[in-house]
Short mmCIF file of N, CA and C in Angstrom, two decimals:
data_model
loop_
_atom_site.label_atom_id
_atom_site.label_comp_id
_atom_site.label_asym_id
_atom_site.label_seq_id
_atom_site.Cartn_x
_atom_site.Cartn_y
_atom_site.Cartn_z
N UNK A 1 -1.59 1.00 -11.42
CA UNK A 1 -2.25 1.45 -12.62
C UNK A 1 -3.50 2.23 -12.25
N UNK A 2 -3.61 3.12 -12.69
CA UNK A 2 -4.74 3.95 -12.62
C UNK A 2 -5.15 4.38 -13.69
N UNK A 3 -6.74 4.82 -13.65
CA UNK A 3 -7.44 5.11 -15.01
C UNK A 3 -7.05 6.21 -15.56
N UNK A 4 -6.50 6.23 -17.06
CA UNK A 4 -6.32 7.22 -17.65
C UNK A 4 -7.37 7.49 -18.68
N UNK A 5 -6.89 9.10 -19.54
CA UNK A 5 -7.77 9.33 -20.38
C UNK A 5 -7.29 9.24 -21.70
N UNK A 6 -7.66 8.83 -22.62
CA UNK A 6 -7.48 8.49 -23.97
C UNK A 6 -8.60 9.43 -24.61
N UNK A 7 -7.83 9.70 -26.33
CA UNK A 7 -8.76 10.77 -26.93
C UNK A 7 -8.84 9.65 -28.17
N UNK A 8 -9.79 9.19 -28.92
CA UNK A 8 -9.76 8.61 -30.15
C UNK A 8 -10.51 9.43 -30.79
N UNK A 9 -10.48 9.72 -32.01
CA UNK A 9 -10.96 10.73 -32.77
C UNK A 9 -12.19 12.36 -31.66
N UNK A 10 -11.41 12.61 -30.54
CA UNK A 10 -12.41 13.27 -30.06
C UNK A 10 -13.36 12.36 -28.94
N UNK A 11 -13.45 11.45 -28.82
CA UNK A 11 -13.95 10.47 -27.88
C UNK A 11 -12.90 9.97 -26.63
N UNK A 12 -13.38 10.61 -25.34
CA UNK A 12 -12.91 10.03 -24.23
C UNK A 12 -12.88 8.78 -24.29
N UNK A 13 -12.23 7.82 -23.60
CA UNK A 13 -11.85 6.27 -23.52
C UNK A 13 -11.30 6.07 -22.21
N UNK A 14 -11.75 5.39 -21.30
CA UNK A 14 -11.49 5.09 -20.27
C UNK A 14 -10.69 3.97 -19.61
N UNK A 15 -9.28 3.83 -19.40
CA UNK A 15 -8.55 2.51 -19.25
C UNK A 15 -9.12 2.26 -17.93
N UNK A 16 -9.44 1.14 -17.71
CA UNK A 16 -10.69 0.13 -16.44
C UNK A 16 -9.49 -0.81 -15.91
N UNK A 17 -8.31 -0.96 -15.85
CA UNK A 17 -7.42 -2.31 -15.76
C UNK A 17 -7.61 -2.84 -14.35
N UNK A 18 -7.70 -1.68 -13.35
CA UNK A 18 -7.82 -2.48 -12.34
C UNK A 18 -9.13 -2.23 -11.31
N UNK A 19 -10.09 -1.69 -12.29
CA UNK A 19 -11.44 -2.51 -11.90
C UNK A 19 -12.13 -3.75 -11.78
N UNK A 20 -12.65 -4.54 -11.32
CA UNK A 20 -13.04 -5.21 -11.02
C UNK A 20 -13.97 -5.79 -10.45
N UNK A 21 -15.11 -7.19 -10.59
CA UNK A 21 -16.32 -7.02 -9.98
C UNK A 21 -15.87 -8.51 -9.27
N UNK A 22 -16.22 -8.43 -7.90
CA UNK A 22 -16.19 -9.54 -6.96
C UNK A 22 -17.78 -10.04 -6.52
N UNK A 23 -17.76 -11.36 -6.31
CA UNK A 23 -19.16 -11.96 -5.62
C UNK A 23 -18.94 -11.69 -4.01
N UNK A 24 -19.82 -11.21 -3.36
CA UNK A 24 -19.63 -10.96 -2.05
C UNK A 24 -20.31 -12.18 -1.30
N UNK A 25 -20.37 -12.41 0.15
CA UNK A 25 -20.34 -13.49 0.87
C UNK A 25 -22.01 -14.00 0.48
N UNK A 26 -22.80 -12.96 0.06
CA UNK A 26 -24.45 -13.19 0.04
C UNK A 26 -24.65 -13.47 -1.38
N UNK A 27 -23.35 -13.81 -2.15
CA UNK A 27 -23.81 -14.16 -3.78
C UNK A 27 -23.98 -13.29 -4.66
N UNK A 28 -23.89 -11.53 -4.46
CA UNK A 28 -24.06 -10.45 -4.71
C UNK A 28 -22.60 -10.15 -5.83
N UNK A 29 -22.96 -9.10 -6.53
CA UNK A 29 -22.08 -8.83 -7.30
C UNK A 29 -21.45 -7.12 -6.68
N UNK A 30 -20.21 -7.20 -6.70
CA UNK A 30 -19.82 -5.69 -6.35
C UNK A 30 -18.46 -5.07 -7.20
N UNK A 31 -18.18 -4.07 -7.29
CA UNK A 31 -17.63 -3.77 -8.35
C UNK A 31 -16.67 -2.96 -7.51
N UNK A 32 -15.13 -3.34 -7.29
CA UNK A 32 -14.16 -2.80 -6.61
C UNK A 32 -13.24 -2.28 -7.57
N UNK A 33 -12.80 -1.02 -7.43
CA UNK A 33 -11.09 -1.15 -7.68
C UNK A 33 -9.99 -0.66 -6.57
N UNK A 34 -9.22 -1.24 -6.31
CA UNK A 34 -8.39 -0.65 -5.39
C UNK A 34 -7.47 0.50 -5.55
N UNK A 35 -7.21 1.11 -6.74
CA UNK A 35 -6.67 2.29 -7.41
C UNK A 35 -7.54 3.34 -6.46
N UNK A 36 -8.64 3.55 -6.70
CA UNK A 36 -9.65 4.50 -5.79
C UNK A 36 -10.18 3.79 -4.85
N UNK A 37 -10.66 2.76 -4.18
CA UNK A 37 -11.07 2.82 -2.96
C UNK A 37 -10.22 2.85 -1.96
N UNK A 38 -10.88 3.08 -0.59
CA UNK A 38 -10.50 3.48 0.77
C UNK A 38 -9.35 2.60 1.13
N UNK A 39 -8.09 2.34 1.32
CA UNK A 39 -7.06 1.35 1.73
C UNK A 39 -7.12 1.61 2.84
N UNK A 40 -7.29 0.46 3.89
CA UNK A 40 -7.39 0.75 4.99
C UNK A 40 -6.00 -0.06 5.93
N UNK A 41 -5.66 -1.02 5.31
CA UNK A 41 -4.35 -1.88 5.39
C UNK A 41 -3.93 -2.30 4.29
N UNK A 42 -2.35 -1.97 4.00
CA UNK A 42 -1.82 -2.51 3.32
C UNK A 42 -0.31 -3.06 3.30
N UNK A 43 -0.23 -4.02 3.24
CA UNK A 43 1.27 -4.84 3.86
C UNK A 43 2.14 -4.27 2.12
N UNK A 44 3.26 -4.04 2.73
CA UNK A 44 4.25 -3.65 1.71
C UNK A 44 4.83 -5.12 1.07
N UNK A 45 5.00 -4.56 -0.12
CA UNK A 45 5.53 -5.29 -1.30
C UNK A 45 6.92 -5.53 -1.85
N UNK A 46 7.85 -5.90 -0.53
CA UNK A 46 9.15 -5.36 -0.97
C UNK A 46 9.93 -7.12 -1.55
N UNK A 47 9.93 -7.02 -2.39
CA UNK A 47 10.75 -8.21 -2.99
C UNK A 47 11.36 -8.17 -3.76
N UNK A 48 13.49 -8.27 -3.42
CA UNK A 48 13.82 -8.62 -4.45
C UNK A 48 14.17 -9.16 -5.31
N UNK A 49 14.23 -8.36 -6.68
CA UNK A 49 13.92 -9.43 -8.23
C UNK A 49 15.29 -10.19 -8.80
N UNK A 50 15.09 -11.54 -7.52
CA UNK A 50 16.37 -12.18 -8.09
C UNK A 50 15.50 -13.72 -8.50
N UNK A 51 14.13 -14.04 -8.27
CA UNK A 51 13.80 -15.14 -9.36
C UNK A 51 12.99 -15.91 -7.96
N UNK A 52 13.64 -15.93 -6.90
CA UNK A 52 13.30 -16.98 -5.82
C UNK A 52 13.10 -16.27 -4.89
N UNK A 53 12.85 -15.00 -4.60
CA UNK A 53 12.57 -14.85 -3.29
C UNK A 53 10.74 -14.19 -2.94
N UNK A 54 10.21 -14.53 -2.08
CA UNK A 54 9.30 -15.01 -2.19
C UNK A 54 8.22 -13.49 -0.97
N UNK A 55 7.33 -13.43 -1.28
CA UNK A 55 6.86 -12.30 -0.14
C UNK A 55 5.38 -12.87 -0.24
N UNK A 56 4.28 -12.36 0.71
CA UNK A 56 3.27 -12.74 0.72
C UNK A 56 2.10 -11.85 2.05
N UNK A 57 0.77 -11.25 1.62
CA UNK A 57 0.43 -10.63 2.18
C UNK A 57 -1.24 -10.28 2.18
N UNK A 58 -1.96 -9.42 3.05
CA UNK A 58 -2.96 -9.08 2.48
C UNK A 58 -3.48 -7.53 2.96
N UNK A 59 -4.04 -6.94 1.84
CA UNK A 59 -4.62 -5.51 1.65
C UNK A 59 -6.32 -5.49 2.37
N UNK A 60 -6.33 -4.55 3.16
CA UNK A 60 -7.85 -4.29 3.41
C UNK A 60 -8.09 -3.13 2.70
N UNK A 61 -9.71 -2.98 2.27
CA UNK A 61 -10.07 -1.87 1.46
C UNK A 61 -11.61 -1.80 1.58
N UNK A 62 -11.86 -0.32 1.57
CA UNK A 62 -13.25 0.08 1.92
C UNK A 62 -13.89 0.79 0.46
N UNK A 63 -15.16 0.08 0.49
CA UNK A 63 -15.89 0.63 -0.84
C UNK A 63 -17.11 0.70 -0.66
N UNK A 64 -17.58 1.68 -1.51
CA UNK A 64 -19.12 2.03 -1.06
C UNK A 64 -19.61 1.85 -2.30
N UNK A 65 -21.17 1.12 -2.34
CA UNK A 65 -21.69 0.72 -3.31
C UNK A 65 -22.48 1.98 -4.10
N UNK A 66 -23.31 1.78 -4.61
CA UNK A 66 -24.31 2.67 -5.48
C UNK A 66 -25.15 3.30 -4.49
N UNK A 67 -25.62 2.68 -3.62
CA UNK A 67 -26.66 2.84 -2.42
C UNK A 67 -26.32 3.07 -1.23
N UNK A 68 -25.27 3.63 -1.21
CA UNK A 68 -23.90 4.20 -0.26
C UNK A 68 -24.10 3.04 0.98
N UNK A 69 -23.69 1.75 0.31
CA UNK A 69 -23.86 1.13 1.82
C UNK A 69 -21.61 0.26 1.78
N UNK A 70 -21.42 0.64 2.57
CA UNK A 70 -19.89 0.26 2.96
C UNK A 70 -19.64 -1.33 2.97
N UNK A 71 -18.81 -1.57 1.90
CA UNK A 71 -17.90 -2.94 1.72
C UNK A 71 -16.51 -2.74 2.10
N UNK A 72 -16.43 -4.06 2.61
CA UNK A 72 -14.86 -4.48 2.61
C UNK A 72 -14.39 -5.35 1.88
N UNK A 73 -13.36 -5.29 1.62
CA UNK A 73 -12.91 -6.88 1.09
C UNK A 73 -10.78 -6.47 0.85
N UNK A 74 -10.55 -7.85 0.97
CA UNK A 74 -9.54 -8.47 1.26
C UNK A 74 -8.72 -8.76 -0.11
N UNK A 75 -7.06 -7.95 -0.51
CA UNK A 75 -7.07 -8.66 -1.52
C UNK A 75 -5.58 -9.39 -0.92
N UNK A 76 -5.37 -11.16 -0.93
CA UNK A 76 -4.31 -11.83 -0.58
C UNK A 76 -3.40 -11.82 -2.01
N UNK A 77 -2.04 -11.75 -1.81
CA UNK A 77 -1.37 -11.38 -2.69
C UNK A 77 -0.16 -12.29 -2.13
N UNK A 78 0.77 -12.96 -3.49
CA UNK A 78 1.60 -13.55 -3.14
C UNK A 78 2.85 -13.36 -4.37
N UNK A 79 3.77 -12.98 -3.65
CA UNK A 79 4.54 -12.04 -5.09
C UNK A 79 6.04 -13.31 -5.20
N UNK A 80 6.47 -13.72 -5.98
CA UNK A 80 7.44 -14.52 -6.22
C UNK A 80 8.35 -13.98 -7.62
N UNK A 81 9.39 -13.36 -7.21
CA UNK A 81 10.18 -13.06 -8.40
C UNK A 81 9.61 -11.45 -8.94
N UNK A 82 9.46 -12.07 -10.44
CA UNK A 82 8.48 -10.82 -11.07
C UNK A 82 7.23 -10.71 -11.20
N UNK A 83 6.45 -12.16 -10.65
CA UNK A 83 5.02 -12.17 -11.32
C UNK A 83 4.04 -12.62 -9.65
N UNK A 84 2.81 -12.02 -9.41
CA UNK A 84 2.26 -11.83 -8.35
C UNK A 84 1.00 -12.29 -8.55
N UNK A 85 0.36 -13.11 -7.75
CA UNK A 85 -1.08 -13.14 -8.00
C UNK A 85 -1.67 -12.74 -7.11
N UNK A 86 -2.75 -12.47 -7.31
CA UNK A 86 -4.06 -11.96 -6.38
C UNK A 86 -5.13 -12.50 -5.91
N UNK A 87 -6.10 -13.47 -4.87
CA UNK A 87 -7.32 -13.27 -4.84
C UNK A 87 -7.77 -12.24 -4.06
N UNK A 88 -9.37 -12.08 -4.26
CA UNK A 88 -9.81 -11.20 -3.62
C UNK A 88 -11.18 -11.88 -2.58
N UNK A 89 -11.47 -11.40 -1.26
CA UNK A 89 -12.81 -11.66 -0.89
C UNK A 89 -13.26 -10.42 -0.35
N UNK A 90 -14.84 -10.50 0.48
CA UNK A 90 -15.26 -9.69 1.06
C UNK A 90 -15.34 -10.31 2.71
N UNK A 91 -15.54 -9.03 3.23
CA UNK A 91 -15.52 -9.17 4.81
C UNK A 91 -17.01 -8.77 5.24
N UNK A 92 -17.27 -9.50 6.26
CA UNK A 92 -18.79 -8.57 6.62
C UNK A 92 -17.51 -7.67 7.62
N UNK A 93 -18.99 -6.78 8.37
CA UNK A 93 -18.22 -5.96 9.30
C UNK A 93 -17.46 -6.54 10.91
N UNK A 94 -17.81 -7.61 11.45
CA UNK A 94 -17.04 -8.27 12.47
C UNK A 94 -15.79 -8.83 11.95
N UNK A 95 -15.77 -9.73 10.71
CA UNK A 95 -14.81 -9.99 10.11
C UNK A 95 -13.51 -9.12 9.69
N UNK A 96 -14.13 -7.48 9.18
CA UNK A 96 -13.45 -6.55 8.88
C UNK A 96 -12.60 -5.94 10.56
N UNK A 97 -13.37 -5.64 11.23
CA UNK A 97 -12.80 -5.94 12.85
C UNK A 97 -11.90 -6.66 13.29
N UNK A 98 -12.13 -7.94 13.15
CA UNK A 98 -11.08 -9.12 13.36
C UNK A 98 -9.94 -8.63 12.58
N UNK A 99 -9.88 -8.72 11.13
CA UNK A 99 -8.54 -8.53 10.31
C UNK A 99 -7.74 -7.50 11.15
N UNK A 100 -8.28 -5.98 11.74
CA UNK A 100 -7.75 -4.87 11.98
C UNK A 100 -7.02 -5.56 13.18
N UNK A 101 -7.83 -5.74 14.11
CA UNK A 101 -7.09 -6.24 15.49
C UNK A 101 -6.37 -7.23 15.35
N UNK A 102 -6.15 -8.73 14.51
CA UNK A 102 -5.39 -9.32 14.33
C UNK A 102 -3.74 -8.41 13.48
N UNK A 103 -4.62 -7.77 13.05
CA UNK A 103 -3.12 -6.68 12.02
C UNK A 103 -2.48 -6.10 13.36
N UNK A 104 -3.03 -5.80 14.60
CA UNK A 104 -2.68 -4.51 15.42
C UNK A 104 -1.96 -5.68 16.35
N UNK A 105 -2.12 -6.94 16.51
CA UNK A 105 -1.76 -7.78 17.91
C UNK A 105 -0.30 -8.47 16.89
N UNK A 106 -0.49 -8.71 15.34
CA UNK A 106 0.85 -8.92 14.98
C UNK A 106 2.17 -7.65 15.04
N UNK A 107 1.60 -6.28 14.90
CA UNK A 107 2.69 -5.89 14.83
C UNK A 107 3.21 -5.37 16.51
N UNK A 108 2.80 -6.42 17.29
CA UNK A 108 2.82 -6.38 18.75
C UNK A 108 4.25 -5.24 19.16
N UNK A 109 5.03 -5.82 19.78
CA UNK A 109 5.93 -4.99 20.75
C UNK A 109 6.35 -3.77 20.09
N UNK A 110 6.56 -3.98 18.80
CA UNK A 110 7.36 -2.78 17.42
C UNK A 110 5.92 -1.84 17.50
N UNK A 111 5.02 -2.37 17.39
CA UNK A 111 3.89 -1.21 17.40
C UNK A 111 3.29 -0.77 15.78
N UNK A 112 2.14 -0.57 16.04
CA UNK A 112 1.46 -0.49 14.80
C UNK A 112 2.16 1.27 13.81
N UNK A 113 2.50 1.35 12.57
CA UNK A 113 2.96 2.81 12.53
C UNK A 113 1.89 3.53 12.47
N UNK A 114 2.48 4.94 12.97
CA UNK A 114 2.12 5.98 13.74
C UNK A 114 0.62 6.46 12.31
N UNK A 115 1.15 6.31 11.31
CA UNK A 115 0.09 6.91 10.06
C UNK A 115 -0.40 5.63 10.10
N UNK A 116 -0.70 4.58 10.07
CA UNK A 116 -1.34 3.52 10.06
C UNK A 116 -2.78 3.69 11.10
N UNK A 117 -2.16 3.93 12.11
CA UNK A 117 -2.96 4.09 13.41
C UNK A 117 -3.92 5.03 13.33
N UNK A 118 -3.36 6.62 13.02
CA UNK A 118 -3.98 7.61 12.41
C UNK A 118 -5.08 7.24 11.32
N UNK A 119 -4.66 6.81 10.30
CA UNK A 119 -5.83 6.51 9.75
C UNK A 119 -7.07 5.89 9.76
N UNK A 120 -6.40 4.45 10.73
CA UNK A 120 -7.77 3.37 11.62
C UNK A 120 -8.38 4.46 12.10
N UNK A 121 -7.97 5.19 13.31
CA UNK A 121 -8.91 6.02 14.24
C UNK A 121 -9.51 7.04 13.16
N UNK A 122 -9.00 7.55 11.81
CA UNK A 122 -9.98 8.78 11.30
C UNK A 122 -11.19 7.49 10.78
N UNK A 123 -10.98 6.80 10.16
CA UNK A 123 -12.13 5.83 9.35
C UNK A 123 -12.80 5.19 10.59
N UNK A 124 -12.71 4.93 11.74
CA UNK A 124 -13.09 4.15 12.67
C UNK A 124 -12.76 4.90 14.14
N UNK A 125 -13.61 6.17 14.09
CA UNK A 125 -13.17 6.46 15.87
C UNK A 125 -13.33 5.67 17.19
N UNK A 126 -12.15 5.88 17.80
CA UNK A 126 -12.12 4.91 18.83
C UNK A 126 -12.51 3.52 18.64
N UNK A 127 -12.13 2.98 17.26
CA UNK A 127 -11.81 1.45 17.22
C UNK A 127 -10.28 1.06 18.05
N UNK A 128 -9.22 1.70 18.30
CA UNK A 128 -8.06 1.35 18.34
C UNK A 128 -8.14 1.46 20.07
N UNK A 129 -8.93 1.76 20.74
CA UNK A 129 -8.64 2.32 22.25
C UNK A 129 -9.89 0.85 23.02
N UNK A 130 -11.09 0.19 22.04
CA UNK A 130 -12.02 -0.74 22.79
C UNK A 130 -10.76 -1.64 22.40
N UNK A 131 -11.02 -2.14 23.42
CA UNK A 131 -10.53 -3.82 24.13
C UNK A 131 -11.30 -4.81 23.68
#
């Protein structure tokens, strides 16, 4: 879902559905949507809709506040059938590190894909080459 535009008598209207404001690790309030921010990992959603079969995963995503300072946060997703829930957290930046390299050591021997990789190294040069 993404924000569309609505006209009511001449008045723009803004659909917000998948905006959202999260508490970050310092008690802080931050205001994500994943429609527009930075996806930096995202595990595919393939399940099919026979009632019981079950998938489960999590999204990294980069957002910049008002004061251009860079958030992460995590949304875990667990999809069963037709209906999916979501939480969400934030990452500091070692944490956001960890997720990437734990993402890069699971998709071990098969190898991380080729646009996946590409994108770590444009958002993060030479994160993918330190040890």
């Amino acid at each position: 879902m993404s924000e569309q535009q609505y006209s009511i008598s001449g008045h723009p209207i803004t659909d917000t559905r998948m905006k959202k404001t999260i508490r970050t690790a310092d008690g802080k309030w931050l205001d994500i949507n994943p429609d527009t921010d930075v996806n930096i990992i995202r595990q595919p959603r393939n399940v099919t809709r026979t009632g019981t079969d079950f998938a489960h995963g999590e999204d990294l995503y980069l957002t910049t506040d008002t004061h251009n300072v860079r958030h992460y946060y995590v949304i875990s997703w667990v999809a069963e059938g037709r209906s999916t829930k979501e939480s969400y957290r934030t990452l500091t930046e070692e944490q956001k590190d960890t997720f990437i390299r734990d993402h890069v050591h699971r998709a071990g021997k098969i190898g991380l894909d080729p646009d996946v990789a590409d994108h770590i190294e444009k958002l993060f040069p030479g994160f993918l080459k330190r040890k």
